[in-house]
Amino acid sequence: MSSVRTKNTPREIAVPAGAELTVFRRGLLRWFEARKRALPWRGTRDPYRIWLSEVMLQQTRVAAVIPYYERFLRLFPTVGALARAPEHEVLEAWAGLGYYSRARNLQRAAREIVRRHGGQFPKTLEAALELPGVGRYTAAAVLSIAFGAPLAVLDGNVARVLARLAAVRDDLRQPARWRQLEAAAQGLLVPREPGAWNQAMMELGATVCTPRTPACGECPVVRFCRARAMGLQETLPAKREKRAPENVRLAAAVLLDAQRRTVLVKPEYDATDGLFSRMWQFPAVRCGKDAASALRRHLRDAQGIEAADCVALPQARHAVTYRRVTLLPFLVPVDALPTKRDGATVLPLEEVERWPTSSATRKIARSAMRGGEWEI
Ligand code: SF4
């Protein structure tokens, strides 16, 4: 084992080196060739497809990504097609995957690629990192797999494998520790096969060296693993301290006219702190105990509406990272829907589900339709 040392770091990360490194690399690559999952983005060298898969896989499970990935490519088969598409079509294709900033950045980056790089994903790390939404991990994954660039990836899966191999006990996300892990990952990389190597490391973390119960009996590098030797494979890496959950109450207005049409808005000033992912939403505001009063005030200020009737609809639960949201929808019958503010768009209530919205908005729409035995 050799160690990789960075200035001001708490402890060294010991990874295989010399003759051990050769055996380690060979063992992992052979295992990957034999055991890798057949995934739709495997086997392609098309940087657009690799990039798309990496972006979709951030925060989302493989099984959930596959149908979205295939459909997205049918709709936008090239960088150029994605760049030309209207934003709402891209968001519609993304609807259900969540974290919509990924889709927006993807399209902004596609437009940059067309404008500045002739429609080709840039081949240098510096240029790739200038694209919206492309960080060190995504750039290294795309450039290594598509172009064979010798850049190691470090994501949560790879970090966990490294932490166990070297029995690292502290918080992996400390900046100094993360830099050490990047250096360790780079030291292990097989320069002639960086794409396969990176995928092998990620695959090991995703399928064998899993967070809760690593399958050490099936691990191709078990003999190099310090955590396993110490019986610490299930306790390392240390759990991150979780941010305390925050309870949020959100009052939302389902304005409804006599034709059962409602209005969605995209407010410039977001009174919900981004809980609707900056997508089309019902007029809404964070509130305290008296949700109806808060909503009336909000409708008066933001939409110029005096909401005489606010009929409470069934509540719904929603979670966004550390925030536990109680959605408090109200039916607000109106003679005329407001169309002049916050880019308001009018549509039948039943069509909200098909509109590019966040899942919170769809929950509110469902609540309005379920609780909908009302007279307008
Ligand atoms: Fe992970 Fe176990 Fe392999 Fe160590 S031996 S790398 S803990 S699967």
mmCIF file of C-alpha atoms and ligand atoms in Angstrom:
data_model
loop_
_atom_site.group_PDB
_atom_site.id
_atom_site.type_symbol
_atom_site.label_atom_id
_atom_site.label_comp_id
_atom_site.label_asym_id
_atom_site.label_seq_id
_atom_site.Cartn_x
_atom_site.Cartn_y
_atom_site.Cartn_z
ATOM 1 C CA MET A 1 0.000 0.000 0.000
ATOM 2 C CA SER A 2 1.199 3.551 -0.657
ATOM 3 C CA SER A 3 -0.251 6.717 0.712
ATOM 4 C CA VAL A 4 -1.419 9.874 -0.961
ATOM 5 C CA ARG A 5 -0.713 12.955 1.106
ATOM 6 C CA THR A 6 -2.108 16.416 0.654
ATOM 7 C CA LYS A 7 -1.176 19.472 2.693
ATOM 8 C CA ASN A 8 -3.140 20.067 5.926
ATOM 9 C CA THR A 9 -5.049 16.809 5.742
ATOM 10 C CA PRO A 10 -5.961 14.863 8.846
ATOM 11 C CA ARG A 11 -4.797 11.391 7.848
ATOM 12 C CA GLU A 12 -3.362 9.588 4.885
ATOM 13 C CA ILE A 13 -5.348 7.447 2.464
ATOM 14 C CA ALA A 14 -3.563 4.195 1.787
ATOM 15 C CA VAL A 15 -4.345 2.529 -1.530
ATOM 16 C CA PRO A 16 -2.606 -0.308 -3.415
ATOM 17 C CA ALA A 17 0.654 0.617 -5.188
ATOM 18 C CA GLY A 18 3.442 -1.104 -7.107
ATOM 19 C CA ALA A 19 2.929 -4.817 -7.733
ATOM 20 C CA GLU A 20 -0.213 -4.776 -5.574
ATOM 21 C CA LEU A 21 -1.707 -2.107 -7.766
ATOM 22 C CA THR A 22 -1.244 -4.263 -10.856
ATOM 23 C CA VAL A 23 -3.081 -7.165 -9.225
ATOM 24 C CA PHE A 24 -5.772 -4.840 -7.899
ATOM 25 C CA ARG A 25 -6.428 -3.297 -11.311
ATOM 26 C CA ARG A 26 -6.452 -6.601 -13.131
ATOM 27 C CA GLY A 27 -8.844 -8.168 -10.636
ATOM 28 C CA LEU A 28 -11.311 -5.312 -10.791
ATOM 29 C CA LEU A 29 -11.279 -4.970 -14.586
ATOM 30 C CA ARG A 30 -11.807 -8.701 -15.089
ATOM 31 C CA TRP A 31 -14.674 -8.680 -12.643
ATOM 32 C CA PHE A 32 -16.232 -5.697 -14.415
ATOM 33 C CA GLU A 33 -16.004 -7.345 -17.835
ATOM 34 C CA ALA A 34 -17.686 -10.462 -16.490
ATOM 35 C CA ARG A 35 -20.304 -8.912 -14.192
ATOM 36 C CA LYS A 36 -21.219 -5.481 -15.491
ATOM 37 C CA ARG A 37 -24.921 -4.766 -15.834
ATOM 38 C CA ALA A 38 -26.314 -4.299 -19.323
ATOM 39 C CA LEU A 39 -27.425 -0.676 -19.231
ATOM 40 C CA PRO A 40 -28.613 1.355 -22.224
ATOM 41 C CA TRP A 41 -25.717 3.805 -21.948
ATOM 42 C CA ARG A 42 -23.070 1.096 -21.707
ATOM 43 C CA GLY A 43 -21.013 0.440 -24.822
ATOM 44 C CA THR A 44 -21.558 3.863 -26.383
ATOM 45 C CA ARG A 45 -18.794 6.380 -26.963
ATOM 46 C CA ASP A 46 -21.244 9.126 -27.823
ATOM 47 C CA PRO A 47 -20.469 11.898 -25.316
ATOM 48 C CA TYR A 48 -24.044 13.229 -25.477
ATOM 49 C CA ARG A 49 -25.520 9.896 -24.413
ATOM 50 C CA ILE A 50 -22.936 9.401 -21.685
ATOM 51 C CA TRP A 51 -23.444 12.942 -20.416
ATOM 52 C CA LEU A 52 -27.228 12.543 -20.401
ATOM 53 C CA SER A 53 -27.003 9.301 -18.428
ATOM 54 C CA GLU A 54 -24.662 10.855 -15.881
ATOM 55 C CA VAL A 55 -26.922 13.848 -15.365
ATOM 56 C CA MET A 56 -30.029 11.698 -14.995
ATOM 57 C CA LEU A 57 -28.281 9.351 -12.582
ATOM 58 C CA GLN A 58 -27.462 12.176 -10.181
ATOM 59 C CA GLN A 59 -29.884 11.699 -7.264
ATOM 60 C CA THR A 60 -31.929 9.081 -9.168
ATOM 61 C CA ARG A 61 -31.818 5.278 -9.188
ATOM 62 C CA VAL A 62 -30.766 3.366 -12.306
ATOM 63 C CA ALA A 63 -34.097 1.547 -12.682
ATOM 64 C CA ALA A 64 -36.005 4.848 -12.550
ATOM 65 C CA VAL A 65 -33.664 6.504 -15.042
ATOM 66 C CA ILE A 66 -33.799 3.896 -17.834
ATOM 67 C CA PRO A 67 -37.278 4.684 -19.269
ATOM 68 C CA TYR A 68 -36.652 8.440 -19.011
ATOM 69 C CA TYR A 69 -33.292 8.096 -20.702
ATOM 70 C CA GLU A 70 -34.713 6.134 -23.620
ATOM 71 C CA ARG A 71 -37.670 8.458 -24.081
ATOM 72 C CA PHE A 72 -35.512 11.579 -23.815
ATOM 73 C CA LEU A 73 -33.231 10.290 -26.555
ATOM 74 C CA ARG A 74 -36.181 9.534 -28.795
ATOM 75 C CA LEU A 75 -37.365 13.127 -28.350
ATOM 76 C CA PHE A 76 -33.930 14.777 -28.444
ATOM 77 C CA PRO A 77 -31.535 12.372 -30.190
ATOM 78 C CA THR A 78 -28.639 14.841 -30.523
ATOM 79 C CA VAL A 79 -27.145 17.823 -28.744
ATOM 80 C CA GLY A 80 -28.484 19.975 -31.582
ATOM 81 C CA ALA A 81 -32.027 18.666 -31.155
ATOM 82 C CA LEU A 82 -31.877 19.358 -27.424
ATOM 83 C CA ALA A 83 -30.496 22.850 -28.000
ATOM 84 C CA ARG A 84 -33.288 23.725 -30.439
ATOM 85 C CA ALA A 85 -36.183 22.342 -28.368
ATOM 86 C CA PRO A 86 -38.515 24.704 -26.474
ATOM 87 C CA GLU A 87 -37.693 24.605 -22.756
ATOM 88 C CA HIS A 88 -41.164 23.445 -21.776
ATOM 89 C CA GLU A 89 -40.781 20.321 -23.951
ATOM 90 C CA VAL A 90 -37.506 19.463 -22.234
ATOM 91 C CA LEU A 91 -39.046 19.967 -18.793
ATOM 92 C CA GLU A 92 -42.028 17.885 -19.829
ATOM 93 C CA ALA A 93 -39.725 15.021 -20.811
ATOM 94 C CA TRP A 94 -38.038 15.408 -17.418
ATOM 95 C CA ALA A 95 -41.251 15.621 -15.404
ATOM 96 C CA GLY A 96 -41.171 12.969 -12.678
ATOM 97 C CA LEU A 97 -37.372 12.744 -12.423
ATOM 98 C CA GLY A 98 -37.225 15.756 -10.090
ATOM 99 C CA TYR A 99 -34.378 18.217 -9.547
ATOM 100 C CA TYR A 100 -35.377 20.183 -12.623
ATOM 101 C CA SER A 101 -32.322 22.411 -12.512
ATOM 102 C CA ARG A 102 -30.555 19.411 -14.055
ATOM 103 C CA ALA A 103 -32.775 19.590 -17.144
ATOM 104 C CA ARG A 104 -32.452 23.350 -17.430
ATOM 105 C CA ASN A 105 -28.665 23.181 -17.154
ATOM 106 C CA LEU A 106 -28.536 20.317 -19.614
ATOM 107 C CA GLN A 107 -30.294 22.389 -22.223
ATOM 108 C CA ARG A 108 -28.292 25.530 -21.463
ATOM 109 C CA ALA A 109 -25.112 23.483 -21.844
ATOM 110 C CA ALA A 110 -26.383 21.956 -25.109
ATOM 111 C CA ARG A 111 -26.906 25.481 -26.445
ATOM 112 C CA GLU A 112 -23.373 26.434 -25.375
ATOM 113 C CA ILE A 113 -22.005 23.345 -27.105
ATOM 114 C CA VAL A 114 -23.750 24.313 -30.322
ATOM 115 C CA ARG A 115 -22.780 27.965 -30.051
ATOM 116 C CA ARG A 116 -19.173 27.624 -28.936
ATOM 117 C CA HIS A 117 -18.067 24.119 -29.864
ATOM 118 C CA GLY A 118 -19.715 23.403 -33.209
ATOM 119 C CA GLY A 119 -22.144 20.913 -31.642
ATOM 120 C CA GLN A 120 -19.369 18.683 -30.253
ATOM 121 C CA PHE A 121 -18.938 18.040 -26.537
ATOM 122 C CA PRO A 122 -15.617 19.727 -25.637
ATOM 123 C CA LYS A 123 -12.657 17.404 -25.223
ATOM 124 C CA THR A 124 -10.717 19.280 -22.557
ATOM 125 C CA LEU A 125 -11.496 19.353 -18.859
ATOM 126 C CA GLU A 126 -11.276 23.150 -18.722
ATOM 127 C CA ALA A 127 -13.801 23.638 -21.531
ATOM 128 C CA ALA A 128 -16.143 20.949 -20.181
ATOM 129 C CA LEU A 129 -16.133 22.559 -16.738
ATOM 130 C CA GLU A 130 -17.322 25.839 -18.249
ATOM 131 C CA LEU A 131 -20.599 24.238 -19.327
ATOM 132 C CA PRO A 132 -23.601 24.927 -17.078
ATOM 133 C CA GLY A 133 -24.197 22.106 -14.615
ATOM 134 C CA VAL A 134 -21.021 20.214 -15.513
ATOM 135 C CA GLY A 135 -18.816 19.661 -12.474
ATOM 136 C CA ARG A 136 -15.610 17.729 -11.980
ATOM 137 C CA TYR A 137 -17.378 14.390 -11.670
ATOM 138 C CA THR A 138 -19.534 14.692 -14.800
ATOM 139 C CA ALA A 139 -16.666 16.080 -16.868
ATOM 140 C CA ALA A 140 -14.339 13.248 -15.822
ATOM 141 C CA ALA A 141 -16.992 10.617 -16.542
ATOM 142 C CA VAL A 142 -17.827 11.927 -20.022
ATOM 143 C CA LEU A 143 -14.247 12.652 -21.083
ATOM 144 C CA SER A 144 -12.847 9.356 -19.833
ATOM 145 C CA ILE A 145 -15.602 7.154 -21.282
ATOM 146 C CA ALA A 146 -16.113 9.012 -24.572
ATOM 147 C CA PHE A 147 -12.547 10.136 -25.347
ATOM 148 C CA GLY A 148 -10.293 8.023 -23.117
ATOM 149 C CA ALA A 149 -9.096 11.038 -21.113
ATOM 150 C CA PRO A 150 -7.085 9.880 -18.072
ATOM 151 C CA LEU A 151 -9.351 11.451 -15.477
ATOM 152 C CA ALA A 152 -10.607 9.518 -12.468
ATOM 153 C CA VAL A 153 -14.169 9.984 -11.294
ATOM 154 C CA LEU A 154 -15.087 10.411 -7.685
ATOM 155 C CA ASP A 155 -18.742 10.098 -6.770
ATOM 156 C CA GLY A 156 -20.386 8.744 -3.640
ATOM 157 C CA ASN A 157 -19.960 5.135 -4.769
ATOM 158 C CA VAL A 158 -16.260 5.455 -5.542
ATOM 159 C CA ALA A 159 -15.610 7.436 -2.354
ATOM 160 C CA ARG A 160 -17.233 4.695 -0.285
ATOM 161 C CA VAL A 161 -15.105 2.003 -1.939
ATOM 162 C CA LEU A 162 -11.932 3.990 -1.341
ATOM 163 C CA ALA A 163 -12.891 4.779 2.239
ATOM 164 C CA ARG A 164 -13.387 1.095 2.954
ATOM 165 C CA LEU A 165 -10.273 -0.032 1.137
ATOM 166 C CA ALA A 166 -8.215 2.376 3.244
ATOM 167 C CA ALA A 167 -10.396 2.240 6.390
ATOM 168 C CA VAL A 168 -10.987 5.983 6.431
ATOM 169 C CA ARG A 169 -13.015 6.851 9.510
ATOM 170 C CA ASP A 170 -13.894 10.505 9.211
ATOM 171 C CA ASP A 171 -16.330 12.582 7.151
ATOM 172 C CA LEU A 172 -15.531 12.019 3.479
ATOM 173 C CA ARG A 173 -17.168 15.286 2.435
ATOM 174 C CA GLN A 174 -14.722 17.503 4.294
ATOM 175 C CA PRO A 175 -13.046 19.429 1.464
ATOM 176 C CA ALA A 176 -9.515 18.342 2.400
ATOM 177 C CA ARG A 177 -10.584 14.716 2.720
ATOM 178 C CA TRP A 178 -12.445 14.819 -0.583
ATOM 179 C CA ARG A 179 -9.316 16.165 -2.310
ATOM 180 C CA GLN A 180 -7.352 13.266 -0.843
ATOM 181 C CA LEU A 181 -9.912 10.839 -2.176
ATOM 182 C CA GLU A 182 -9.669 12.447 -5.617
ATOM 183 C CA ALA A 183 -5.909 12.005 -5.521
ATOM 184 C CA ALA A 184 -6.297 8.389 -4.402
ATOM 185 C CA ALA A 185 -8.806 7.676 -7.189
ATOM 186 C CA GLN A 186 -6.452 9.259 -9.705
ATOM 187 C CA GLY A 187 -3.579 7.099 -8.416
ATOM 188 C CA LEU A 188 -5.561 3.911 -9.037
ATOM 189 C CA LEU A 189 -6.780 4.868 -12.528
ATOM 190 C CA VAL A 190 -5.633 2.641 -15.398
ATOM 191 C CA PRO A 191 -4.339 5.274 -17.858
ATOM 192 C CA ARG A 192 -4.902 3.124 -20.950
ATOM 193 C CA GLU A 193 -8.471 2.235 -20.029
ATOM 194 C CA PRO A 194 -9.789 5.151 -17.994
ATOM 195 C CA GLY A 195 -13.395 4.760 -19.156
ATOM 196 C CA ALA A 196 -13.621 1.082 -18.279
ATOM 197 C CA TRP A 197 -11.751 1.677 -15.035
ATOM 198 C CA ASN A 198 -14.039 4.453 -13.889
ATOM 199 C CA GLN A 199 -17.107 2.400 -14.706
ATOM 200 C CA ALA A 200 -15.632 -0.588 -12.871
ATOM 201 C CA MET A 201 -15.052 1.434 -9.703
ATOM 202 C CA MET A 202 -18.564 2.871 -9.850
ATOM 203 C CA GLU A 203 -20.075 -0.533 -10.572
ATOM 204 C CA LEU A 204 -18.287 -2.056 -7.597
ATOM 205 C CA GLY A 205 -19.731 0.640 -5.344
ATOM 206 C CA ALA A 206 -23.209 0.350 -6.844
ATOM 207 C CA THR A 207 -23.574 -3.421 -6.848
ATOM 208 C CA VAL A 208 -21.148 -5.018 -4.343
ATOM 209 C CA CYS A 209 -19.667 -2.438 -1.985
ATOM 210 C CA THR A 210 -23.105 -1.046 -1.240
ATOM 211 C CA PRO A 211 -23.820 1.402 1.595
ATOM 212 C CA ARG A 212 -25.489 -0.889 4.151
ATOM 213 C CA THR A 213 -24.430 -4.468 3.635
ATOM 214 C CA PRO A 214 -21.446 -4.804 1.311
ATOM 215 C CA ALA A 215 -21.198 -8.244 -0.316
ATOM 216 C CA CYS A 216 -17.548 -8.732 0.589
ATOM 217 C CA GLY A 217 -17.754 -12.423 -0.310
ATOM 218 C CA GLU A 218 -18.242 -11.412 -3.957
ATOM 219 C CA CYS A 219 -15.748 -8.565 -3.955
ATOM 220 C CA PRO A 220 -12.903 -8.855 -6.491
ATOM 221 C CA VAL A 221 -10.599 -6.701 -4.343
ATOM 222 C CA VAL A 222 -11.413 -8.109 -0.921
ATOM 223 C CA ARG A 223 -7.794 -8.972 -0.206
ATOM 224 C CA PHE A 224 -6.868 -5.294 -0.379
ATOM 225 C CA CYS A 225 -9.620 -4.089 1.905
ATOM 226 C CA ARG A 226 -8.639 -2.758 5.326
ATOM 227 C CA ALA A 227 -12.195 -2.189 6.509
ATOM 228 C CA ARG A 228 -13.047 -5.815 5.819
ATOM 229 C CA ALA A 229 -9.878 -6.998 7.573
ATOM 230 C CA MET A 230 -10.882 -4.947 10.611
ATOM 231 C CA GLY A 231 -14.544 -5.994 10.495
ATOM 232 C CA LEU A 232 -15.564 -2.386 9.831
ATOM 233 C CA GLN A 233 -17.057 -2.788 6.366
ATOM 234 C CA GLU A 234 -20.579 -2.048 7.571
ATOM 235 C CA THR A 235 -19.681 0.910 9.757
ATOM 236 C CA LEU A 236 -17.402 2.764 7.333
ATOM 237 C CA PRO A 237 -17.604 5.337 5.998
ATOM 238 C CA ALA A 238 -19.002 7.231 8.971
ATOM 239 C CA LYS A 239 -22.513 8.557 8.482
ATOM 240 C CA ARG A 240 -22.711 12.246 7.773
ATOM 241 C CA GLU A 241 -24.459 14.298 10.361
ATOM 242 C CA LYS A 242 -27.917 14.873 8.999
ATOM 243 C CA ARG A 243 -29.329 18.341 8.835
ATOM 244 C CA ALA A 244 -32.210 18.618 11.264
ATOM 245 C CA PRO A 245 -35.514 18.243 9.409
ATOM 246 C CA GLU A 246 -37.490 21.416 8.963
ATOM 247 C CA ASN A 247 -41.281 21.351 8.942
ATOM 248 C CA VAL A 248 -42.827 23.666 6.388
ATOM 249 C CA ARG A 249 -46.484 24.535 5.853
ATOM 250 C CA LEU A 250 -47.451 25.703 2.443
ATOM 251 C CA ALA A 251 -50.839 27.158 1.531
ATOM 252 C CA ALA A 252 -51.740 26.911 -2.146
ATOM 253 C CA ALA A 253 -54.679 28.321 -4.074
ATOM 254 C CA VAL A 254 -56.484 26.284 -6.701
ATOM 255 C CA LEU A 255 -58.345 29.147 -8.354
ATOM 256 C CA LEU A 256 -61.257 27.794 -10.320
ATOM 257 C CA ASP A 257 -63.668 29.494 -12.690
ATOM 258 C CA ALA A 258 -67.082 28.283 -13.873
ATOM 259 C CA GLN A 259 -65.489 26.247 -16.705
ATOM 260 C CA ARG A 260 -63.301 24.339 -14.185
ATOM 261 C CA ARG A 261 -60.249 26.158 -15.445
ATOM 262 C CA THR A 262 -57.438 27.065 -13.092
ATOM 263 C CA VAL A 263 -54.289 29.157 -13.239
ATOM 264 C CA LEU A 264 -50.621 28.256 -12.814
ATOM 265 C CA VAL A 265 -47.945 30.881 -12.296
ATOM 266 C CA LYS A 266 -44.189 31.273 -12.438
ATOM 267 C CA PRO A 267 -43.620 33.979 -9.846
ATOM 268 C CA GLU A 268 -40.625 36.273 -10.050
ATOM 269 C CA TYR A 269 -40.591 36.494 -6.275
ATOM 270 C CA ASP A 270 -40.874 32.951 -4.961
ATOM 271 C CA ALA A 271 -42.811 32.969 -1.690
ATOM 272 C CA THR A 272 -42.069 29.264 -1.172
ATOM 273 C CA ASP A 273 -38.226 29.192 -1.207
ATOM 274 C CA GLY A 274 -38.033 27.042 -4.296
ATOM 275 C CA LEU A 275 -40.360 24.280 -3.114
ATOM 276 C CA PHE A 276 -41.868 24.060 -6.596
ATOM 277 C CA SER A 277 -38.496 23.820 -8.355
ATOM 278 C CA ARG A 278 -39.155 27.142 -10.123
ATOM 279 C CA MET A 279 -41.676 25.395 -12.371
ATOM 280 C CA TRP A 280 -45.311 26.186 -13.063
ATOM 281 C CA GLN A 281 -47.153 26.157 -9.752
ATOM 282 C CA PHE A 282 -50.386 27.165 -8.089
ATOM 283 C CA PRO A 283 -50.154 30.538 -6.317
ATOM 284 C CA ALA A 284 -48.697 29.543 -2.941
ATOM 285 C CA VAL A 285 -47.054 30.908 0.155
ATOM 286 C CA ARG A 286 -45.331 29.558 3.247
ATOM 287 C CA CYS A 287 -47.634 29.955 6.189
ATOM 288 C CA GLY A 288 -48.083 29.465 9.910
ATOM 289 C CA LYS A 289 -51.120 28.118 11.715
ATOM 290 C CA ASP A 290 -53.685 30.252 9.910
ATOM 291 C CA ALA A 291 -53.083 29.061 6.369
ATOM 292 C CA ALA A 292 -56.277 30.545 4.909
ATOM 293 C CA SER A 293 -55.458 34.076 6.094
ATOM 294 C CA ALA A 294 -51.886 33.846 4.817
ATOM 295 C CA LEU A 295 -53.173 32.682 1.466
ATOM 296 C CA ARG A 296 -55.768 35.453 1.243
ATOM 297 C CA ARG A 297 -53.061 38.057 1.917
ATOM 298 C CA HIS A 298 -50.809 36.448 -0.676
ATOM 299 C CA LEU A 299 -53.535 36.370 -3.318
ATOM 300 C CA ARG A 300 -54.331 40.019 -2.652
ATOM 301 C CA ASP A 301 -50.665 41.102 -2.901
ATOM 302 C CA ALA A 302 -49.457 38.826 -5.697
ATOM 303 C CA GLN A 303 -52.559 38.375 -7.842
ATOM 304 C CA GLY A 304 -54.823 41.294 -6.936
ATOM 305 C CA ILE A 305 -57.576 38.881 -5.917
ATOM 306 C CA GLU A 306 -59.906 39.213 -2.958
ATOM 307 C CA ALA A 307 -60.578 35.585 -2.069
ATOM 308 C CA ALA A 308 -63.870 35.649 -0.216
ATOM 309 C CA ASP A 309 -64.216 31.845 -0.222
ATOM 310 C CA CYS A 310 -61.265 29.632 0.627
ATOM 311 C CA VAL A 311 -62.430 26.035 0.882
ATOM 312 C CA ALA A 312 -59.893 23.721 2.492
ATOM 313 C CA LEU A 313 -59.053 20.660 0.365
ATOM 314 C CA PRO A 314 -57.394 17.440 1.547
ATOM 315 C CA GLN A 315 -53.835 18.047 2.735
ATOM 316 C CA ALA A 316 -50.867 16.265 1.222
ATOM 317 C CA ARG A 317 -47.339 15.496 2.383
ATOM 318 C CA HIS A 318 -44.271 16.314 0.412
ATOM 319 C CA ALA A 319 -40.540 16.044 1.146
ATOM 320 C CA VAL A 320 -37.729 18.111 -0.346
ATOM 321 C CA THR A 321 -34.301 17.140 1.004
ATOM 322 C CA TYR A 322 -34.445 18.064 4.715
ATOM 323 C CA ARG A 323 -37.786 19.861 4.480
ATOM 324 C CA ARG A 324 -41.015 18.069 5.343
ATOM 325 C CA VAL A 325 -43.747 19.982 3.666
ATOM 326 C CA THR A 326 -47.421 19.928 4.532
ATOM 327 C CA LEU A 327 -49.314 21.071 1.470
ATOM 328 C CA LEU A 328 -52.526 22.887 2.370
ATOM 329 C CA PRO A 329 -54.530 23.374 -0.819
ATOM 330 C CA PHE A 330 -57.572 25.633 -0.897
ATOM 331 C CA LEU A 331 -60.220 25.845 -3.545
ATOM 332 C CA VAL A 332 -60.855 29.491 -4.415
ATOM 333 C CA PRO A 333 -63.813 29.988 -6.803
ATOM 334 C CA VAL A 334 -63.426 33.113 -8.960
ATOM 335 C CA ASP A 335 -65.484 34.839 -11.648
ATOM 336 C CA ALA A 336 -62.386 35.590 -13.703
ATOM 337 C CA LEU A 337 -58.924 34.048 -13.451
ATOM 338 C CA PRO A 338 -56.004 36.454 -13.071
ATOM 339 C CA THR A 339 -53.888 36.391 -16.214
ATOM 340 C CA LYS A 340 -51.817 39.516 -15.942
ATOM 341 C CA ARG A 341 -49.283 38.606 -13.250
ATOM 342 C CA ASP A 342 -46.451 36.126 -12.715
ATOM 343 C CA GLY A 343 -46.685 34.830 -16.278
ATOM 344 C CA ALA A 344 -50.030 33.253 -15.468
ATOM 345 C CA THR A 345 -51.261 30.449 -17.697
ATOM 346 C CA VAL A 346 -54.871 29.263 -17.733
ATOM 347 C CA LEU A 347 -55.734 25.603 -18.246
ATOM 348 C CA PRO A 348 -58.376 23.038 -17.289
ATOM 349 C CA LEU A 349 -57.728 21.620 -13.822
ATOM 350 C CA GLU A 350 -57.601 18.088 -15.254
ATOM 351 C CA GLU A 351 -54.669 19.066 -17.478
ATOM 352 C CA VAL A 352 -52.351 20.210 -14.711
ATOM 353 C CA GLU A 353 -50.968 16.685 -14.379
ATOM 354 C CA ARG A 354 -49.769 16.803 -17.978
ATOM 355 C CA TRP A 355 -48.123 20.203 -17.606
ATOM 356 C CA PRO A 356 -44.395 20.504 -16.732
ATOM 357 C CA THR A 357 -44.751 20.960 -12.998
ATOM 358 C CA SER A 358 -43.114 19.650 -9.859
ATOM 359 C CA SER A 359 -44.604 16.705 -8.016
ATOM 360 C CA ALA A 360 -45.864 19.078 -5.285
ATOM 361 C CA THR A 361 -48.040 20.862 -7.845
ATOM 362 C CA ARG A 362 -49.394 17.572 -9.116
ATOM 363 C CA LYS A 363 -50.260 16.532 -5.553
ATOM 364 C CA ILE A 364 -52.208 19.743 -5.098
ATOM 365 C CA ALA A 365 -54.051 19.203 -8.382
ATOM 366 C CA ARG A 366 -54.941 15.647 -7.368
ATOM 367 C CA SER A 367 -56.177 16.883 -4.011
ATOM 368 C CA ALA A 368 -58.409 19.409 -5.786
ATOM 369 C CA MET A 369 -59.798 16.749 -8.105
ATOM 370 C CA ARG A 370 -60.340 14.242 -5.282
ATOM 371 C CA GLY A 371 -62.034 16.760 -3.044
ATOM 372 C CA GLY A 372 -63.913 18.160 -5.961
ATOM 373 C CA GLU A 373 -67.605 17.800 -5.112
ATOM 374 C CA TRP A 374 -67.986 21.562 -5.053
ATOM 375 C CA GLU A 375 -70.381 23.947 -6.646
ATOM 376 C CA ILE A 376 -68.807 26.869 -8.466
HETATM 377 FE FE1 SF4 B 1 -16.291 -3.105 -0.096
HETATM 378 FE FE2 SF4 B 1 -16.248 -5.442 1.158
HETATM 379 FE FE3 SF4 B 1 -14.941 -5.120 -1.149
HETATM 380 FE FE4 SF4 B 1 -14.099 -3.946 1.083
HETATM 381 S S1 SF4 B 1 -14.211 -6.115 0.685
HETATM 382 S S2 SF4 B 1 -14.238 -2.999 -0.934
HETATM 383 S S3 SF4 B 1 -16.017 -3.419 2.093
HETATM 384 S S4 SF4 B 1 -17.177 -5.025 -0.823
#
